[in-house]
Coordinates of C-alpha atoms in Angstrom, one line a residue:
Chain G
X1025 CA 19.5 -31.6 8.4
X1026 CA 16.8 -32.0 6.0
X1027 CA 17.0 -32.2 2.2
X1028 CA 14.1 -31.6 0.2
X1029 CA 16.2 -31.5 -3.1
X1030 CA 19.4 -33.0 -4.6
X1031 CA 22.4 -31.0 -5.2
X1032 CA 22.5 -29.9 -8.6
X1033 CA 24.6 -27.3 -11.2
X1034 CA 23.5 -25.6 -14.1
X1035 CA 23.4 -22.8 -16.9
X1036 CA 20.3 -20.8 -17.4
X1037 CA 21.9 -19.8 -20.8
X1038 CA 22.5 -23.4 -22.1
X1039 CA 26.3 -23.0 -21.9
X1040 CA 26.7 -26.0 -19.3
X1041 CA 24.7 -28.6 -17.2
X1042 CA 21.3 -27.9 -16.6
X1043 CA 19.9 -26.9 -13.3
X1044 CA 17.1 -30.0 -12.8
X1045 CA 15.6 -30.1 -9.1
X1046 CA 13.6 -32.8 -8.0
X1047 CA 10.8 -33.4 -5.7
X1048 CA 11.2 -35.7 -3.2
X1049 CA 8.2 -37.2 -0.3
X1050 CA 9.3 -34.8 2.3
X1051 CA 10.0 -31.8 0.7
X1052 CA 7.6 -29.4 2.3
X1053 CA 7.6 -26.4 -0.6
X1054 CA 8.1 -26.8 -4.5
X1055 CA 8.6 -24.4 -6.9
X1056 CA 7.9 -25.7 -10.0
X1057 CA 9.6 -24.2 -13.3
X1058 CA 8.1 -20.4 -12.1
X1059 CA 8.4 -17.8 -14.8
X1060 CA 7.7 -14.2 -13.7
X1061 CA 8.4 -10.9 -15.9
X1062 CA 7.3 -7.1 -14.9
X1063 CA 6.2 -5.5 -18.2
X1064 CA 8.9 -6.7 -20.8
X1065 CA 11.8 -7.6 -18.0
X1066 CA 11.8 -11.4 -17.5
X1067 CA 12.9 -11.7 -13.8
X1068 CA 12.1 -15.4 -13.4
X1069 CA 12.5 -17.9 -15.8
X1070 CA 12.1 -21.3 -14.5
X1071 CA 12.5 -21.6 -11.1
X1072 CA 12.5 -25.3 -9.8
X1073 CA 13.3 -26.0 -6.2
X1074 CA 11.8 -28.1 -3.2
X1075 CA 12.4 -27.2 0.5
X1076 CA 11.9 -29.5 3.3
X1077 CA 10.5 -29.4 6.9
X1078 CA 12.5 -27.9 9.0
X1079 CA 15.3 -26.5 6.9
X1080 CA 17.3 -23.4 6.9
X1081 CA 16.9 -22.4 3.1
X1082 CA 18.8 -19.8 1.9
X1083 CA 18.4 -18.3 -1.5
X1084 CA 21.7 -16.3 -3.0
X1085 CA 22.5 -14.0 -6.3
X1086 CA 23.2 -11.3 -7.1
X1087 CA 21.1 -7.8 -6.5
X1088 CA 18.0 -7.8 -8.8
X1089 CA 18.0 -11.4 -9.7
X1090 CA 14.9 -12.6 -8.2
X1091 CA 15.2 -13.8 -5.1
X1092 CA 12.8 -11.4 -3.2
X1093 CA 10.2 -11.8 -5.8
X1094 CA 10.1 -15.6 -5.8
X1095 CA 9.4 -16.2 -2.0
X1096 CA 6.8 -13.5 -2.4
X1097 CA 4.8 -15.4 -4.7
X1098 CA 4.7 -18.4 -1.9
X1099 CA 2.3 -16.2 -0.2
X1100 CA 0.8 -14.4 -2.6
X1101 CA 2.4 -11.0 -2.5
X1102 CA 2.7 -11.7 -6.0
X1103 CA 1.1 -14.2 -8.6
X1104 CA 2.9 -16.4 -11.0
X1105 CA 3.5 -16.0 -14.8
X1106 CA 3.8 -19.8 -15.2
X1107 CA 4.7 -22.7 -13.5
X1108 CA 3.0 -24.2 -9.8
X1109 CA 4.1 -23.4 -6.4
X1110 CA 3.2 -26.3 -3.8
X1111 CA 2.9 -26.5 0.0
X1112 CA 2.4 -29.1 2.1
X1113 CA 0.9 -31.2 -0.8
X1114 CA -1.5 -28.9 -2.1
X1115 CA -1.1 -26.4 -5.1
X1116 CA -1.0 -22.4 -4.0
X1117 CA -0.4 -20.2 -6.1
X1118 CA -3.6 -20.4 -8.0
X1119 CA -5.5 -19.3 -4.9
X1120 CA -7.1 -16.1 -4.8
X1121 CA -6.8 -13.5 -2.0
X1122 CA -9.5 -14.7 0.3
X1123 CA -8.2 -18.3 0.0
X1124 CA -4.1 -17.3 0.4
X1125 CA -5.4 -16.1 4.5
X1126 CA -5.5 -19.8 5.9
X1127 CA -1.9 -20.2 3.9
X1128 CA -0.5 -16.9 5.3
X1129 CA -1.3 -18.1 8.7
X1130 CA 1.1 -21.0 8.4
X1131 CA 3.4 -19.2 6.3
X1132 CA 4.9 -15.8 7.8
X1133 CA 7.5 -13.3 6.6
X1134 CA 10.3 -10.9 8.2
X1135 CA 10.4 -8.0 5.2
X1136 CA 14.3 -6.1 4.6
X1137 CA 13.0 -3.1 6.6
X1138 CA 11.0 -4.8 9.5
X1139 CA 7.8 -3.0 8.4
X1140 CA 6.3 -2.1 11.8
X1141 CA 3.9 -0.2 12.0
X1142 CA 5.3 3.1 13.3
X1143 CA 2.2 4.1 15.2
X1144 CA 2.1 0.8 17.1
X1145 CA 3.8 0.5 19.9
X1146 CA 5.8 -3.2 19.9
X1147 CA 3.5 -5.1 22.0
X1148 CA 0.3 -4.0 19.7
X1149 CA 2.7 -5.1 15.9
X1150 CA 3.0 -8.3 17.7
X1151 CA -0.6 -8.3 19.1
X1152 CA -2.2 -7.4 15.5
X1153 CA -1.8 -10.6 14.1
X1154 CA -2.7 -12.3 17.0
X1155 CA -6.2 -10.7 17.0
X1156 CA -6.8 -10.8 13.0
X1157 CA -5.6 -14.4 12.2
X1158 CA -5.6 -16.1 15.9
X1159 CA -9.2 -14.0 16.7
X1160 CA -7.7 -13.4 20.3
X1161 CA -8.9 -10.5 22.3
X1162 CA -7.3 -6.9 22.9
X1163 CA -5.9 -7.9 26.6
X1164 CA -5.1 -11.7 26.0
X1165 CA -3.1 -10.7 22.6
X1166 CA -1.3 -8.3 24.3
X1167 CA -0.2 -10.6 26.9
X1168 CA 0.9 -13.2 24.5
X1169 CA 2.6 -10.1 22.5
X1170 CA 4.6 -9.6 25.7
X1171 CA 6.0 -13.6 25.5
X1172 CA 6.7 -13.6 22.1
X1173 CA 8.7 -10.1 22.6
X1174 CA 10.7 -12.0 25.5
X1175 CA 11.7 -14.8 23.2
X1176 CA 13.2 -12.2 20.7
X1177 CA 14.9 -10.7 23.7
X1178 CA 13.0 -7.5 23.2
X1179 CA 11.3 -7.9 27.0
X1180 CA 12.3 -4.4 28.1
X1181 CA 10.7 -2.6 24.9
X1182 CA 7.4 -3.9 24.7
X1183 CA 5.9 -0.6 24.9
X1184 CA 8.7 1.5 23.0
X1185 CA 7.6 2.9 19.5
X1186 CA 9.3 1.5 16.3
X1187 CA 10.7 4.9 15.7
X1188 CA 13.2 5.2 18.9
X1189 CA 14.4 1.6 18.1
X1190 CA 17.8 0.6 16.2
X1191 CA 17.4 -1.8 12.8
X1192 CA 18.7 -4.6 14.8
X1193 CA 15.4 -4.2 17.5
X1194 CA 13.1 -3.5 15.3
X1195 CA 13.9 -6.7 13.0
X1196 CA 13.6 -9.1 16.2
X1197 CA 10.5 -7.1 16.7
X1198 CA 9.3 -7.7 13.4
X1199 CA 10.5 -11.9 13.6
X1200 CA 8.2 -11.7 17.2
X1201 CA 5.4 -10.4 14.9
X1202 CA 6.1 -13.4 12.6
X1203 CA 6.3 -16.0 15.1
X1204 CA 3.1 -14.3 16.5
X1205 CA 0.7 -16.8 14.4
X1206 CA 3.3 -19.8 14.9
X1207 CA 3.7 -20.5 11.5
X1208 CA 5.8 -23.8 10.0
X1209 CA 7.4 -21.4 7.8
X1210 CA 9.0 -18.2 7.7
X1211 CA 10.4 -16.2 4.7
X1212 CA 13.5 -13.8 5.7
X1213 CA 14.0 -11.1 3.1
X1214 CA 17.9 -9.8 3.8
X1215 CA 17.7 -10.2 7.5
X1216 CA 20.9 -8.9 8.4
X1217 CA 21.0 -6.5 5.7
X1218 CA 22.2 -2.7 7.3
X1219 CA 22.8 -4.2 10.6
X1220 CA 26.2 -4.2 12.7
X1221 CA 28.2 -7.7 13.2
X1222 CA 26.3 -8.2 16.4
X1223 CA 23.1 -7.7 15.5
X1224 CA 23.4 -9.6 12.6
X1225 CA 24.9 -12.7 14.6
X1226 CA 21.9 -12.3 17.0
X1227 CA 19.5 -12.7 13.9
X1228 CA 21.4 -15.4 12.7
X1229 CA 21.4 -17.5 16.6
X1230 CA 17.0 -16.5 16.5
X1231 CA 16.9 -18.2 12.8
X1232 CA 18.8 -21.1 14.0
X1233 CA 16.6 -21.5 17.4
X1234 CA 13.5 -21.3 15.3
X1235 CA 14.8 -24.7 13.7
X1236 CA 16.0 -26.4 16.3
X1237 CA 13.4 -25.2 19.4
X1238 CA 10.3 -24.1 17.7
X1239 CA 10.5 -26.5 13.9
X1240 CA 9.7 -24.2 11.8
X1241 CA 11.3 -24.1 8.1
X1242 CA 13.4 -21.1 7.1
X1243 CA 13.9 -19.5 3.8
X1244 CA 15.9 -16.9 3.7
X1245 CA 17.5 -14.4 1.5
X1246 CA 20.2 -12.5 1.8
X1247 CA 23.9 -11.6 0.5
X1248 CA 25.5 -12.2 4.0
X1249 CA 27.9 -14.7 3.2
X1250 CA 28.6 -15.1 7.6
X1251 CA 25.7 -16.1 7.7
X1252 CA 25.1 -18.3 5.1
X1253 CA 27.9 -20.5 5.9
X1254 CA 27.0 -20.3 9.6
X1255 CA 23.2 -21.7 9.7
X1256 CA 22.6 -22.4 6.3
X1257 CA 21.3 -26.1 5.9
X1258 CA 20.9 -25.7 1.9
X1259 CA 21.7 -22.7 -0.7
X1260 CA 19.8 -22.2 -3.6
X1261 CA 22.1 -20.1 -6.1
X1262 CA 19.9 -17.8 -8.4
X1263 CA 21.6 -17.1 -11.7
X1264 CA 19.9 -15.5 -14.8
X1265 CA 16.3 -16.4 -13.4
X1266 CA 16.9 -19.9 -12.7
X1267 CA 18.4 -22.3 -9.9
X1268 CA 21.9 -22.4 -11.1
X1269 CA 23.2 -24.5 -8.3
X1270 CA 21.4 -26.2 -5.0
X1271 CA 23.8 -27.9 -2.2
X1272 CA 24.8 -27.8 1.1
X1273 CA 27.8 -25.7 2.9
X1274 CA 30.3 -28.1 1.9
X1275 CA 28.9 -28.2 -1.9
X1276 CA 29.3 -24.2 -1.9
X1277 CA 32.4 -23.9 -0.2
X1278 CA 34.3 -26.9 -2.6
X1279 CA 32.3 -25.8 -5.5
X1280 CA 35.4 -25.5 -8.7
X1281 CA 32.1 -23.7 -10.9
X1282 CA 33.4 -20.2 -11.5
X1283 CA 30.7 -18.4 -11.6
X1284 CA 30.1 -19.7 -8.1
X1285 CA 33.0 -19.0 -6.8
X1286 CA 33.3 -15.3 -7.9
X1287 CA 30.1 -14.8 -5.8
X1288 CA 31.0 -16.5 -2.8
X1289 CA 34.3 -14.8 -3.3
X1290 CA 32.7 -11.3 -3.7
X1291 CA 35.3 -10.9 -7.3
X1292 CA 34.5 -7.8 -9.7
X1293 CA 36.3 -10.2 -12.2
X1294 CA 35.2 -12.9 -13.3
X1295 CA 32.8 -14.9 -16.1
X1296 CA 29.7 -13.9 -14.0
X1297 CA 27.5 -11.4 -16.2
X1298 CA 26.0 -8.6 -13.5
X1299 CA 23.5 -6.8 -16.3
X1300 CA 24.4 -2.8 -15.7
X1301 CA 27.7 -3.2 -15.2
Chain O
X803 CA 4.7 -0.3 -38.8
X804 CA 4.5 3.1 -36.9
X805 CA 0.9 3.1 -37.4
X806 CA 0.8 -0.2 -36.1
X807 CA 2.6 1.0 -32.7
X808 CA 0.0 3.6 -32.4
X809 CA -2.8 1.5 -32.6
X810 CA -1.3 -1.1 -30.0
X811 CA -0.3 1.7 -27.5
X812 CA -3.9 3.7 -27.8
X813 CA -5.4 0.1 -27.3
X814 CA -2.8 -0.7 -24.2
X815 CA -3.9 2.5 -22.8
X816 CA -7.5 2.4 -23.4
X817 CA -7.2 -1.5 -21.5
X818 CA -5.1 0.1 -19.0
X819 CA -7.9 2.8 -18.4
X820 CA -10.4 -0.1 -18.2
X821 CA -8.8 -1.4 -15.1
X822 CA -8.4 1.1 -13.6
X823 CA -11.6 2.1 -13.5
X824 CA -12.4 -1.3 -12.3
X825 CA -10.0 -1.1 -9.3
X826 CA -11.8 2.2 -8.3
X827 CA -15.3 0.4 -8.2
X828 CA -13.4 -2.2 -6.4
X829 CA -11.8 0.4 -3.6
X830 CA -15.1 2.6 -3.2
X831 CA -16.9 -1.3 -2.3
X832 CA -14.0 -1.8 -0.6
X833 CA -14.3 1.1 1.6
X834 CA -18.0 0.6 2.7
X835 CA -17.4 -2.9 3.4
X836 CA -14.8 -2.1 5.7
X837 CA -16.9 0.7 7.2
X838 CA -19.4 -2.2 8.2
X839 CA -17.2 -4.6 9.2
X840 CA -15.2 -1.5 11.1
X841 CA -11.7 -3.4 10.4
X842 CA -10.0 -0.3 11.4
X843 CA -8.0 1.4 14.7
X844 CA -9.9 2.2 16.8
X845 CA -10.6 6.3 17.3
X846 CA -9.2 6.3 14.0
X847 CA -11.9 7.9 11.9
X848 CA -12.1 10.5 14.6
X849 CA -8.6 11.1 13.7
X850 CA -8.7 11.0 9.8
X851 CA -12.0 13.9 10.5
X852 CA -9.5 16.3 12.5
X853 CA -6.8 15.7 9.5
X854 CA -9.3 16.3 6.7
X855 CA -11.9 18.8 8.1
X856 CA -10.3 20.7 11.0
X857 CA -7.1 21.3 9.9
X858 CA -8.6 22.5 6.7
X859 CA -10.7 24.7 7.8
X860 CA -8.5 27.9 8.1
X861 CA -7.4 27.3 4.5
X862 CA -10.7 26.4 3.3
X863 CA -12.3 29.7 4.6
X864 CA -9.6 32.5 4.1
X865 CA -9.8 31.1 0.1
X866 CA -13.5 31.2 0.0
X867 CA -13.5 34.5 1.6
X868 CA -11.1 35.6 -0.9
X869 CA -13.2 34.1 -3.6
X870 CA -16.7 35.5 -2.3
X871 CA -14.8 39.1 -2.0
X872 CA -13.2 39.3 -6.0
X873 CA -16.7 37.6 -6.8
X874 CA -19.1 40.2 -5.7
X875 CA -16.8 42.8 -6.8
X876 CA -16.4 41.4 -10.3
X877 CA -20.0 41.0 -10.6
X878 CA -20.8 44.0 -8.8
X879 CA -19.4 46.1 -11.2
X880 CA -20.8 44.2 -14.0
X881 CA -24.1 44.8 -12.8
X882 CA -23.6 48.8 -12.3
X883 CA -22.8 49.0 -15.7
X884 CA -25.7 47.0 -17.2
X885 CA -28.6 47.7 -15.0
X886 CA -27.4 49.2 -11.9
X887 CA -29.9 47.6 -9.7
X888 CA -27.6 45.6 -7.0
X889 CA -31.1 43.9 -5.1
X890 CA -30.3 40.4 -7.0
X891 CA -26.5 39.9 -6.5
X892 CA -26.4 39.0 -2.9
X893 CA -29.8 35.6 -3.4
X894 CA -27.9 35.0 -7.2
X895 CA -24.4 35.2 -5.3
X896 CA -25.9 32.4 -2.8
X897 CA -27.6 30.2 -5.1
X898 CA -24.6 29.8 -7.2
X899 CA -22.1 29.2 -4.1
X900 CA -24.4 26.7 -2.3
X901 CA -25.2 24.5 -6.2
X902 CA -21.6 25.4 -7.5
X903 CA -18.6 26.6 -5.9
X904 CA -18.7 25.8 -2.7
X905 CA -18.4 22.4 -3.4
X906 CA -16.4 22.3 -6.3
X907 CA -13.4 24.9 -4.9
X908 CA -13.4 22.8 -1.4
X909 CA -13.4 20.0 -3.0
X910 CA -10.4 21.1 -5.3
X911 CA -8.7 22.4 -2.4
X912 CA -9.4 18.5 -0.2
X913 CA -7.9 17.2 -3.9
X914 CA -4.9 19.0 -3.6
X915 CA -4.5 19.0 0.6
X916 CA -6.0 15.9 1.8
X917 CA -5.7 13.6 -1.7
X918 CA -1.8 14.3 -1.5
X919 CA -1.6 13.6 1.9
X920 CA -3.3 10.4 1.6
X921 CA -1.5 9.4 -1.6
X922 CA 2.0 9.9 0.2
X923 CA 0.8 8.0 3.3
X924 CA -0.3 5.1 1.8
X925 CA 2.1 4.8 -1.0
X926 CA 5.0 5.2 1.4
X927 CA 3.5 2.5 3.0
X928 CA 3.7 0.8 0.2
X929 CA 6.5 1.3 -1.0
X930 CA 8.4 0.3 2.4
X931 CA 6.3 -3.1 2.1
X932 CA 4.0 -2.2 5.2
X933 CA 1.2 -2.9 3.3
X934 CA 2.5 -6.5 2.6
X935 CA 2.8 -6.8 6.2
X936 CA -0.9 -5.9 7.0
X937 CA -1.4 -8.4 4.1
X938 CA 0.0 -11.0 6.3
X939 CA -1.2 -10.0 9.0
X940 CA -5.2 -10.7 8.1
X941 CA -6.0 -7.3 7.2
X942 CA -7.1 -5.8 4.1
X943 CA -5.8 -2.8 3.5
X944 CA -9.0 -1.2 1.5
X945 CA -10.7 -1.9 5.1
X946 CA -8.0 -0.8 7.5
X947 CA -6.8 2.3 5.6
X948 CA -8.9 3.2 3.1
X949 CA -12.3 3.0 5.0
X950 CA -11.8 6.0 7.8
X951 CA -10.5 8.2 5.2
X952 CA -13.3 7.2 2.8
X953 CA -15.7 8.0 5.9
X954 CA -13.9 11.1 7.4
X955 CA -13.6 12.7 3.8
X956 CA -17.3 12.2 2.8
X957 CA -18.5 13.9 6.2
X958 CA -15.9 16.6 5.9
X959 CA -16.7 17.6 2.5
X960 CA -20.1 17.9 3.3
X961 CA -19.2 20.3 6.6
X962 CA -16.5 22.2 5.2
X963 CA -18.7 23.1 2.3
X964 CA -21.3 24.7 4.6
X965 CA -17.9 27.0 5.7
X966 CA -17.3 27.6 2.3
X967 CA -20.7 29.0 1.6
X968 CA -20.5 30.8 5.2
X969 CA -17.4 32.4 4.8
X970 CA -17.9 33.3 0.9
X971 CA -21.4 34.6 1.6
X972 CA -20.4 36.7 4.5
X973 CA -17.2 38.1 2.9
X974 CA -19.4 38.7 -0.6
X975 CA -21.7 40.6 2.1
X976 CA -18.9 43.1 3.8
X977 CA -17.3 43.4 0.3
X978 CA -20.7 44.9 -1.1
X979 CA -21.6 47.2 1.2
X980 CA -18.6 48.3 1.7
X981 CA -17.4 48.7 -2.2
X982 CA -21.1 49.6 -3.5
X983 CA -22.5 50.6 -0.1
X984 CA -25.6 47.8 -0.5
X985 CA -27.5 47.6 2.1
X986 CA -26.7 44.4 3.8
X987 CA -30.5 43.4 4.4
X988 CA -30.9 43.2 0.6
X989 CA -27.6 41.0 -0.1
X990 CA -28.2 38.8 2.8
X991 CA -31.2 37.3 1.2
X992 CA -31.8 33.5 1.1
X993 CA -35.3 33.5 -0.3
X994 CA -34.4 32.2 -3.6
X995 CA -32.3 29.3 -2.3
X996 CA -34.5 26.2 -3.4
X997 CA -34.3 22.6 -2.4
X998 CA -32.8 21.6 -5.7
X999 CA -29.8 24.0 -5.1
X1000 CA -29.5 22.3 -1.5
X1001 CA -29.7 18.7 -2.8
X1002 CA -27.3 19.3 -5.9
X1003 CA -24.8 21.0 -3.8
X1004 CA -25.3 18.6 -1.3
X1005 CA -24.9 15.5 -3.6
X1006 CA -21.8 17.4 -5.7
X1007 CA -20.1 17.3 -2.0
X1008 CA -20.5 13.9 -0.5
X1009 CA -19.7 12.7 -4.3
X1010 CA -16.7 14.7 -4.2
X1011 CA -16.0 13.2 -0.3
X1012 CA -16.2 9.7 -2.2
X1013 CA -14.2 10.3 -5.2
X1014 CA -11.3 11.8 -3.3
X1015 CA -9.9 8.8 -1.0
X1016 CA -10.6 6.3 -3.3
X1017 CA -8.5 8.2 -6.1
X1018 CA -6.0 9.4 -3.8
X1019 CA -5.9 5.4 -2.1
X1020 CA -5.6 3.7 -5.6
X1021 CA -2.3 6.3 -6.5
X1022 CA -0.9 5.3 -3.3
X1023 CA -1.5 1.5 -3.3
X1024 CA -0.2 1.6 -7.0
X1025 CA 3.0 3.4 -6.2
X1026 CA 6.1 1.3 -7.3
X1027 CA 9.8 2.2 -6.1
X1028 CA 11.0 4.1 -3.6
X1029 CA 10.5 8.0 -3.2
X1030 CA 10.1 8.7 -6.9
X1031 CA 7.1 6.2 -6.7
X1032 CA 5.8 8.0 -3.7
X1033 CA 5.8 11.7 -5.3
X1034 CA 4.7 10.2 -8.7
X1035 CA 2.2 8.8 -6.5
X1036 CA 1.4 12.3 -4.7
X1037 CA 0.9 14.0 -8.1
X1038 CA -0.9 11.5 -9.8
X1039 CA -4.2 11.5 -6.7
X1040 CA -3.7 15.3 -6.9
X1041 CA -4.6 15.6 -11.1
X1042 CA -6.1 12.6 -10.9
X1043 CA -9.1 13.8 -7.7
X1044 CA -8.8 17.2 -9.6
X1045 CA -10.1 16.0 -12.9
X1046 CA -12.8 13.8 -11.4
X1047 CA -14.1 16.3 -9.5
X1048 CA -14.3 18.4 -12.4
X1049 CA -15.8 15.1 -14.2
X1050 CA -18.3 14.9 -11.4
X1051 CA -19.1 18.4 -11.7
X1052 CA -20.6 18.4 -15.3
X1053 CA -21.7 15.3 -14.7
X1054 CA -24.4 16.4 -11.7
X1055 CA -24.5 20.1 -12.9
X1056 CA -26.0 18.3 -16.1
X1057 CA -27.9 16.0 -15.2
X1058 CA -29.5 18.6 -12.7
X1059 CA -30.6 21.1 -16.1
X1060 CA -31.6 17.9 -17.8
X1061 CA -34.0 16.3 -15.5
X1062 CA -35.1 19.2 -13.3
X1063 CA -34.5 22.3 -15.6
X1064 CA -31.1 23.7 -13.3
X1065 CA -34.0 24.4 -10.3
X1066 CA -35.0 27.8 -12.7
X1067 CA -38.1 29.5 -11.5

């Protein structure tokens, strides 16, 4: 397992400890104290955390808190208030569009709703990228297409429409699509979000295998607590726009911090403040 | 205080104005970049000219028929009761269609039909984070989805105006010899159509064809939420093409009277 940061605890509001994450050699990505607001609604507000090669990174809060908006600034979905976002060494979120391609080659993303296009068949979503970003041609990327769908188990829908598909196909359809342009990291947004037990295990066992086969880094968001105490290397705990707590399993699941453990325990009670509510 | 507010919010939307104005220039380069750099599906501006010009055809003609019909009868009538010589409406009736309404009512119509089509594509699209995906996927989306309807809508304009002044013409034509029993060889006169009332008909459509993708593209690749941000989206490209082509339409109309008298002989 890698670590690209320390465990730590804190308060956003000041009440307790500090969230500080630090940076160490390997760590892969940093996010450095990122601020983000949307007209007068501060989402972010100081994000600090470093992920390492390799990992399975999952980021956890609750619903609104920020966790979708901060991995989409690592590839430039959207742009920074304040604060630096680093990959591989070198500074990113100051690039503009034209310069965020080369990153968003090595850097892919599965969206909530698999985001196929729905008048693709499989094989040409998985084929797009591969002729865009790999500059392959219309037969050889549909070949490849064709492997990548057999990875995901998808082999005997290659040429099925998004639209006849369950959640659970089209989302392995969508990670093929990813792993299209074999990137060393890939950002899930709620991967298992609306999909059965199965399904959701199966997405869980292709995250993992992406690890352990392929090496590619993981950072994903979701709710599901199964899965986050199944492949989870690290958990970053979003609280009030900030890291509250970063750990492992074991740092979650012993955790005596309250407001940790009314979310891992799913409690309507509790010293947690869930704005709208 | 309050006046204070005002100020601030006049000055926010006057800035917000300002951009978007910019992100418009930016879409319409957009779109004939990607037209030379053809970053699109392939057949697909064939497709996008079926879904703007041929299935708006039948609309297109039935209302200009309509129009051409109450026209010449309005101004039928009119004429009767000043002068009650009938041997000018049928070359005025053309002139005016071919510089004026043709354009400007298909135009309108594309606004309403194609812009709101366009705007619910794309912001759907949006909103369901597709457009991220093509994003990520190396494509821009000014190129890949803008660009065919940017082309489709510019040539349809163009041919769909020709119907309009067709249909219009020959329903003004049936309409006054049958209402005022002209004789159809004096209404069917294009002797006093000019060049100028070609060209500034001509240019009022293929501006029009510009306007109303780029318009209808920006309200859908700004649309934020779910299906509220997709119809907010929807009526936004439809007011929003409207206006401009009505903007458009003073604009040329003007500049035509300024710089070449309005093509008077």
């Amino acid at each position: 397992m890698a670590h690209g940061a320390t465990s730590n605890q804190g308060s956003p509001t000041g009440a307790g400890p500090r969230a500080t994450s630090t940076q160490q050699a390997d760590s892969l990505i940093e996010f450095r104290d990122i601020h983000k607001a949307f007209g007068s609604k501060q989402i972010l507000r100081g994000v600090s955390m470093a992920i390492g090669h390799k990992e399975v990174f999952f980021i956890i809060g609750t619903s609104g808190v920020g966790k979708s908006v901060t991995i989409k600034h690592l590839i430039g979905l959207l742009r920074v208030d304040s604060g630096e976002i680093h990959f591989d060494g070198r500074r990113i979120d100051d690039l503009n569009e034209k310069n965020f391609y080369p990153v968003r080659k090595r850097i892919g993303m599965v969206f909530q709703h698999a985001t196929l296009f729905d008048s693709m068949t499989l094989r040409e979503n998985v084929a797009l990228p591969l002729r865009k970003h790999m500059q392959l041609g219309h037969k050889e990327a549909l070949a490849e297409a064709s492997v990548l769908l057999e990875r995901v188990h998808m082999q005997h829908s290659i040429d099925a429409y998004p639209a006849t598909l369950s959640d659970g196909m089209r989302k392995r359809a969508a990670i093929a699509r990813t792993l299209a342009m074999k990137p060393d990291v890939v950002l899930f947004d709620e991967p298992t979000t609306g999909l059965d037990p199965v399904s959701a295990r199966r997405i869980d066992r292709l995250i993992r295998e992406m690890s352990d086969d392929l090496g590619v880094t993981s950072i994903v968001v979701s709710h599901d607590l199964d899965s986050i105490f199944s492949i989870a290397d690290r958990i970053a705990f979003l609280y009030q726009g900030q890291v509250y707590k970063c750990g492992d399993r074991a740092d979650f699941e012993n955790t005596d911090d309250a407001i940790v453990r009314q979310f891992i325990g799913g409690h309507s009670q509790g010293p947690m403040e869930t704005p709208g509510f | 205080m309050n006046l204070h507010r005002k100020i601030e919010a006049l000055g926010g939307a006057f800035i917000g104005a300002l951009k978007s104005v910019r992100e418009l220039a930016r879409l319409w380069r957009g779109s004939l970049a990607g037209l030379v750099e053809r970053d699109y599906p392939k057949g697909e501006i064939a497709r996008q000219m079926y879904v703007v010009g041929n299935k708006s055809v039948l609309f297109i003609s039935v209302t200009m028929g309509f129009l051409g019909m109450v026209m010449v009868m309005q101004s039928g009538q009119q004429l009767n009761r000043i002068t009650g010589d009938l041997s000018q409406l049928g070359p005025e009736f053309l002139r005016l269609f071919i510089q004026e309404f043709a354009p400007t009512i298909t135009a309108l119509m594309l606004a309403t039909r194609v812009g709101a089509g366009i705007a619910a594509e794309i912001g759907t699209m949006k909103v369901t984070e597709q457009i991220d995906a093509l994003r990520l996927s190396g494509i821009t989306p000014t190129s890949y989805l803008i660009a065919p309807r940017f082309f489709a809508c510019v040539v349809m304009s163009l041919v769909l105006t020709i119907f309009a002044v067709v249909f219009s013409f020959s329903a003004g034509g049936l309409t006054a010899w049958s209402v005022f029993g002209l004789n159809p060889t004096l209404f069917f006169d294009a002797s006093r159509v000019q060049v100028y009332d070609l060209t500034l008909g001509g240019c009022k459509a293929l501006t029009y064809g510009m306007a109303i993708p780029v318009i209808s593209g920006y309200c859908g690749l700004e649309a934020r939420g779910g299906s509220e941000g997709v119809g907010t989206a929807t009526t936004s490209a439809v007011i929003g093409s409207s206006f401009a082509v009505l903007l458009i339409d003073f604009l040329l109309s003007g500049i035509g009277f300024a710089f070449f008298g309005g093509g008077a002989r």
